Every structure is written in structure tokens, then in C-alpha cells.
Coordinates of N, CA and C in Angstrom, one line a residue:
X1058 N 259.5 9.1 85.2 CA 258.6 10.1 85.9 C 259.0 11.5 85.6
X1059 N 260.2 11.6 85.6 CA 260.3 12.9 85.4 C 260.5 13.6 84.1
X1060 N 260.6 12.9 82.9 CA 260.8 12.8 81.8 C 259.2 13.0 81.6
X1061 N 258.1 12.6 82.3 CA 257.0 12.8 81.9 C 256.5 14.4 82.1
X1062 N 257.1 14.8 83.1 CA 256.9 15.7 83.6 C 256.9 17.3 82.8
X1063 N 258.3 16.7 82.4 CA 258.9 17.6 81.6 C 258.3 17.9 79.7
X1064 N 257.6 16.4 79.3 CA 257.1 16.6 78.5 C 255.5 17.1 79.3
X1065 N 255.1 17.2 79.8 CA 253.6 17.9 79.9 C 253.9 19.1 80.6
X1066 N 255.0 19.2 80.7 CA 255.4 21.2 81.1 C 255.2 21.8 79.6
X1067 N 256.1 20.9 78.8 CA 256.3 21.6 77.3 C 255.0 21.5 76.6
X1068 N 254.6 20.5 76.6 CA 252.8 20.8 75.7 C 252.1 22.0 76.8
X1069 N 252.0 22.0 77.9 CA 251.5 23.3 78.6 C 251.7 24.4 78.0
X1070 N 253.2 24.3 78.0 CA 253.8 25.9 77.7 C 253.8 26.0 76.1
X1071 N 253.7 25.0 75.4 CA 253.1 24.9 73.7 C 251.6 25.8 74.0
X1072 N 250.6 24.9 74.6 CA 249.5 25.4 74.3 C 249.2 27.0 74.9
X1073 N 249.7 27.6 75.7 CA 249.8 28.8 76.7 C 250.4 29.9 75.5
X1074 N 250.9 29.3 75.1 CA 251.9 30.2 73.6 C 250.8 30.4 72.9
X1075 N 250.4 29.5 72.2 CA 249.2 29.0 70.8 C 248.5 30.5 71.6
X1076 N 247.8 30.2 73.0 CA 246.5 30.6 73.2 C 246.8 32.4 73.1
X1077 N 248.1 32.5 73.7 CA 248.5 34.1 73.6 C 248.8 35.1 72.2
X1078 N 249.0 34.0 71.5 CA 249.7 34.6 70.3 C 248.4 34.8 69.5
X1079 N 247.5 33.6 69.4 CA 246.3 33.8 68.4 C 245.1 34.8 69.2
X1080 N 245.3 34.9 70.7 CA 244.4 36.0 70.7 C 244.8 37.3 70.8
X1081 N 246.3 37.6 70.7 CA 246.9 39.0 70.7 C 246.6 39.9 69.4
X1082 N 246.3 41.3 70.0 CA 245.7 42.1 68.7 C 247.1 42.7 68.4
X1083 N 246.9 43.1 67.3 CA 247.8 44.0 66.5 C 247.9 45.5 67.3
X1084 N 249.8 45.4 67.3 CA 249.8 46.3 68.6 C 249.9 47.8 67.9
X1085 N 249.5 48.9 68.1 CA 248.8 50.0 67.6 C 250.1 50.9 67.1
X1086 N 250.4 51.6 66.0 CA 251.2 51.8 65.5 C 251.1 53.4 65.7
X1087 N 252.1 54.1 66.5 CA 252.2 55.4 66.4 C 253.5 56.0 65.8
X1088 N 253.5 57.0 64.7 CA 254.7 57.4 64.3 C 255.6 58.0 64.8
X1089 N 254.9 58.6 66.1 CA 256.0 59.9 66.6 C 256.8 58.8 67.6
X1090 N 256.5 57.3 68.2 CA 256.8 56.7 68.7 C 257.9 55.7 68.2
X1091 N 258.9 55.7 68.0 CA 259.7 55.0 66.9 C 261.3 55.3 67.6
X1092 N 262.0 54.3 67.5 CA 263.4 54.3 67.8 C 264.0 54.8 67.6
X1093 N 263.9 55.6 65.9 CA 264.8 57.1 66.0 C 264.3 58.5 66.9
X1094 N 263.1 58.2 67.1 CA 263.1 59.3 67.8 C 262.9 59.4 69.1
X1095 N 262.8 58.1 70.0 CA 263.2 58.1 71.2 C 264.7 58.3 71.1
X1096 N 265.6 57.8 70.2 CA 267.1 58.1 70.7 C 267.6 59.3 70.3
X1097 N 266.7 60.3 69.8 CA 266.8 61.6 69.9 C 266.8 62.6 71.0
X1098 N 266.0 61.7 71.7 CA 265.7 62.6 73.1 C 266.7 62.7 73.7
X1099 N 267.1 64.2 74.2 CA 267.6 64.7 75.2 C 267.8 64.4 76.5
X1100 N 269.3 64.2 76.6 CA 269.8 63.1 78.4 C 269.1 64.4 79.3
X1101 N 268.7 63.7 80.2 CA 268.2 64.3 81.3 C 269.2 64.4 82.4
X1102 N 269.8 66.1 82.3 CA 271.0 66.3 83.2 C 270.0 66.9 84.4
X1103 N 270.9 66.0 85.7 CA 270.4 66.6 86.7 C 271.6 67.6 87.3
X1104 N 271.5 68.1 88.0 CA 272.5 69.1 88.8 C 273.8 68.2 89.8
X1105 N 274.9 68.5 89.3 CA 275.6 67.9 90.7 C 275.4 68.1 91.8
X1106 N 275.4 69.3 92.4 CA 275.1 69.5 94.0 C 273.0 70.4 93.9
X1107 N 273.2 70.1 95.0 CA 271.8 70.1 95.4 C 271.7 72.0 96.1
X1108 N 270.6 72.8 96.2 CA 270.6 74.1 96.8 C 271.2 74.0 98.2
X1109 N 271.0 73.0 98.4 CA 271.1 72.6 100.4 C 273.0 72.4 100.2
X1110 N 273.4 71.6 99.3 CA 275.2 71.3 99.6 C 275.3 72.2 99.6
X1111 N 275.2 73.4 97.9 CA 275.8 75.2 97.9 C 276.2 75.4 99.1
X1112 N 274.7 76.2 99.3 CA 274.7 76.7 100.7 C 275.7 76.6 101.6
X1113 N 275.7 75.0 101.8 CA 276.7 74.8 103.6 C 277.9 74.9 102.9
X1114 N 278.4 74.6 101.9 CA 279.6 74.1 101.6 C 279.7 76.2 101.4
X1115 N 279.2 76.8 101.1 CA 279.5 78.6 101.2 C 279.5 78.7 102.2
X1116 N 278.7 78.4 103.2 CA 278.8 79.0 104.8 C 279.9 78.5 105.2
X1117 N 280.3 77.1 105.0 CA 282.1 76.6 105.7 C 283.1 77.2 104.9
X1118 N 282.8 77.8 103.9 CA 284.0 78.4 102.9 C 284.2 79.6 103.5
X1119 N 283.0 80.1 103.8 CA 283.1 81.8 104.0 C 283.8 81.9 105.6
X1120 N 283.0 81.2 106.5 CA 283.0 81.2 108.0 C 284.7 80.5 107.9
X1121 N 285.2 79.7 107.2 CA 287.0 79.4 107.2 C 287.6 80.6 106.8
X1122 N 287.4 81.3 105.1 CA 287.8 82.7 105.2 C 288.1 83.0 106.3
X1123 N 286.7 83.5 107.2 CA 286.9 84.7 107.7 C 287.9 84.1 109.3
X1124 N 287.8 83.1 109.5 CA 289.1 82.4 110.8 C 289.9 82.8 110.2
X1125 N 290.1 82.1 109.3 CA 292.0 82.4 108.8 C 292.6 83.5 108.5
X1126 N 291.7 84.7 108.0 CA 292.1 86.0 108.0 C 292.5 86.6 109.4
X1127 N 291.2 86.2 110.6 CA 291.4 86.8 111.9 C 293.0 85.8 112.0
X1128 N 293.4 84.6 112.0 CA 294.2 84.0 112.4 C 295.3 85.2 112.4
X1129 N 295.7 85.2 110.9 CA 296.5 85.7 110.1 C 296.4 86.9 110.9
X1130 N 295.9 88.0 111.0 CA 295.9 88.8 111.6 C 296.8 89.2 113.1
X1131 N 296.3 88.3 113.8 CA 296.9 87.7 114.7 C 298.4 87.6 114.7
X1132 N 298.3 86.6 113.9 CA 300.0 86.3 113.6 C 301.0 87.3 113.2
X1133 N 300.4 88.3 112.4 CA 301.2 89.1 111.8 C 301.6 90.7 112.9
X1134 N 300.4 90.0 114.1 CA 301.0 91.2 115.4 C 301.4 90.3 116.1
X1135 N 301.7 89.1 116.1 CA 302.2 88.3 117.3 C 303.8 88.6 118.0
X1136 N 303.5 88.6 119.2 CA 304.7 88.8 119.7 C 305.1 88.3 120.4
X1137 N 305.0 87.1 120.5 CA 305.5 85.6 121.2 C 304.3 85.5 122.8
X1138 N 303.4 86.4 122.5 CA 302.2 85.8 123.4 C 301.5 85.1 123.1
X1139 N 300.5 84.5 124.3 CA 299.7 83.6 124.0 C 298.3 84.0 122.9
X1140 N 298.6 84.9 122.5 CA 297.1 85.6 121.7 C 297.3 84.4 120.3
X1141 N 297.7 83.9 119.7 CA 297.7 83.2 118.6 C 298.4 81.6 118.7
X1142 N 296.7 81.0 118.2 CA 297.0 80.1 118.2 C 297.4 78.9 116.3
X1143 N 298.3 78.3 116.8 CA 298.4 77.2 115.3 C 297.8 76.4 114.9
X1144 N 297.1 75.7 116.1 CA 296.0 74.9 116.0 C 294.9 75.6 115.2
X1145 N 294.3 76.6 115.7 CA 292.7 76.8 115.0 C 293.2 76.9 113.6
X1146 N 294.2 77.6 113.4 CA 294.9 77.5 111.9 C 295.1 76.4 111.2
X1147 N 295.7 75.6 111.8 CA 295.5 74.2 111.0 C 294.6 73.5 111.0
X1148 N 293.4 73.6 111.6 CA 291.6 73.0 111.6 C 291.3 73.7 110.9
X1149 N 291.5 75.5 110.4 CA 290.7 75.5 109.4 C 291.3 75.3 108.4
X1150 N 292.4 75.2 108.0 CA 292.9 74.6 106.7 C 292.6 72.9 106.6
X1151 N 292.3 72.2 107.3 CA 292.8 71.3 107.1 C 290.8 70.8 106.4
X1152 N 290.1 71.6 107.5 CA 288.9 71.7 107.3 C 288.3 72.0 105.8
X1153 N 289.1 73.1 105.1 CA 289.0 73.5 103.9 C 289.5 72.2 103.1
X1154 N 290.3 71.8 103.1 CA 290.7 71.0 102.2 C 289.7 69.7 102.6
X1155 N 289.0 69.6 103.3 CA 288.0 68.4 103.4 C 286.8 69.4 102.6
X1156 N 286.7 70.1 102.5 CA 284.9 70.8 101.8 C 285.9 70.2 100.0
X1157 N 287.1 70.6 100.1 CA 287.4 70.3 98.4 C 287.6 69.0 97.5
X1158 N 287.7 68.4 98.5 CA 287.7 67.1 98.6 C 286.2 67.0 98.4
X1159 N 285.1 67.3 99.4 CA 283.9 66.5 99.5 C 283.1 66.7 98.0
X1160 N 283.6 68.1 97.4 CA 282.9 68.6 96.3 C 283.7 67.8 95.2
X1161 N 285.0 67.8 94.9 CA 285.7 67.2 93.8 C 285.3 65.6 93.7
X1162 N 285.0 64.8 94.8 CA 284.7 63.3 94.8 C 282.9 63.1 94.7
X1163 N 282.4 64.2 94.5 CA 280.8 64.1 94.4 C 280.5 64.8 93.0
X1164 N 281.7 65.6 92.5 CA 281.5 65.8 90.8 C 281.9 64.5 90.5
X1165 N 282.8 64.0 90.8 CA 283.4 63.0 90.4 C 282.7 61.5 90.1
X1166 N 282.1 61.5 91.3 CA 280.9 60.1 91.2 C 279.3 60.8 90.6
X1167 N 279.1 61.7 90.4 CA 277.9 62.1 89.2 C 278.0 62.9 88.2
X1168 N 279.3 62.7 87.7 CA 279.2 62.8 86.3 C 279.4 61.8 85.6

């Protein structure tokens, strides 16, 4: 039974062939259309970061600048009061090195 099966799948798919092939027209021949010159074309570079990353990744660059400077400032009049602290200093550093990270691992996966 199944042997029969299999032969009237293949005469099916014989005659389904026949019927496509002898009524297919001659497929239209354009010159500019041709394999050397599609593989001529020009890769389509998109941009690594987007207007919207720039942007925030300069606003957290700039707005860390300017903490660390005030820090530093701080520190450099410190006189064992409580006006300066190590912590915000080490959040923005530690912060910075995550924006260089986020940017080096996102060139990194689209290029």
C-alpha cells in the first residue's frame, strides 16, 4: 500500500513538473541585471550608534566630567571634614567605565 502511494506521489510530481516547465515563458533578459554587477554593488554601511545613543552617552560623559571635577575640587581643599565624599567619586568612575564598556561591546557586535 504504501509503495503504491509513493509511486502515484512520483507520477503526480512527474506530471506537475511536465505541466510547469512546458508552460513557463522565457524569463526576460536584462543586461544591467547580471551577477557581475549585482556583486558590484556597494555594502550598505549603517551607522554604529544611533543620534539618540550619541546624545545620552555625551550627556553621562559630560554630567560625569563635571561630578568629578567638583569631586576633585573638593578633595583638593579637604580637610578631614565631612564636605567630601569617596563614594560619589567612585560611582562616577565606576559609571564611566560602564558608558565605555557599553560603546566598545556595541562597536564590537556591529561591525
Amino acid at each position: 500500500m504504501k509503495n503504491n502511494d509513493k509511486i502515484s506521489e512520483r507520477v503526480l510530481d512527474e506530471r506537475i513538473r511536465r505541466m510547469v516547465v512546458d508552460d513557463a515563458k522565457e524569463p526576460s533578459r536584462n543586461p544591467w541585471m547580471v551577477k557581475k554587477v549585482l556583486n558590484r554593488l556597494p555594502p550598505h554601511n549603517r551607522p554604529v550608534f544611533g543620534i539618540v545613543e550619541i546624545i545620552g552617552m555625551l550627556s553621562v560623559v559630560i554630567a560625569l566630567g563635571v561630578t568629578v571635577k567638583n569631586e576633585m575640587v573638593k578633595l583638593e581643599a579637604w580637610n578631614g571634614e565631612a564636605e567630601f565624599d569617596f563614594s560619589i567619586l567612585a560611582v562616577c568612575l565606576l559609571s564611566a567605565l560602564a558608558v565605555v564598556f557599553y560603546a566598545a561591546f556595541t562597536m564590537l557586535r556591529k561591525c
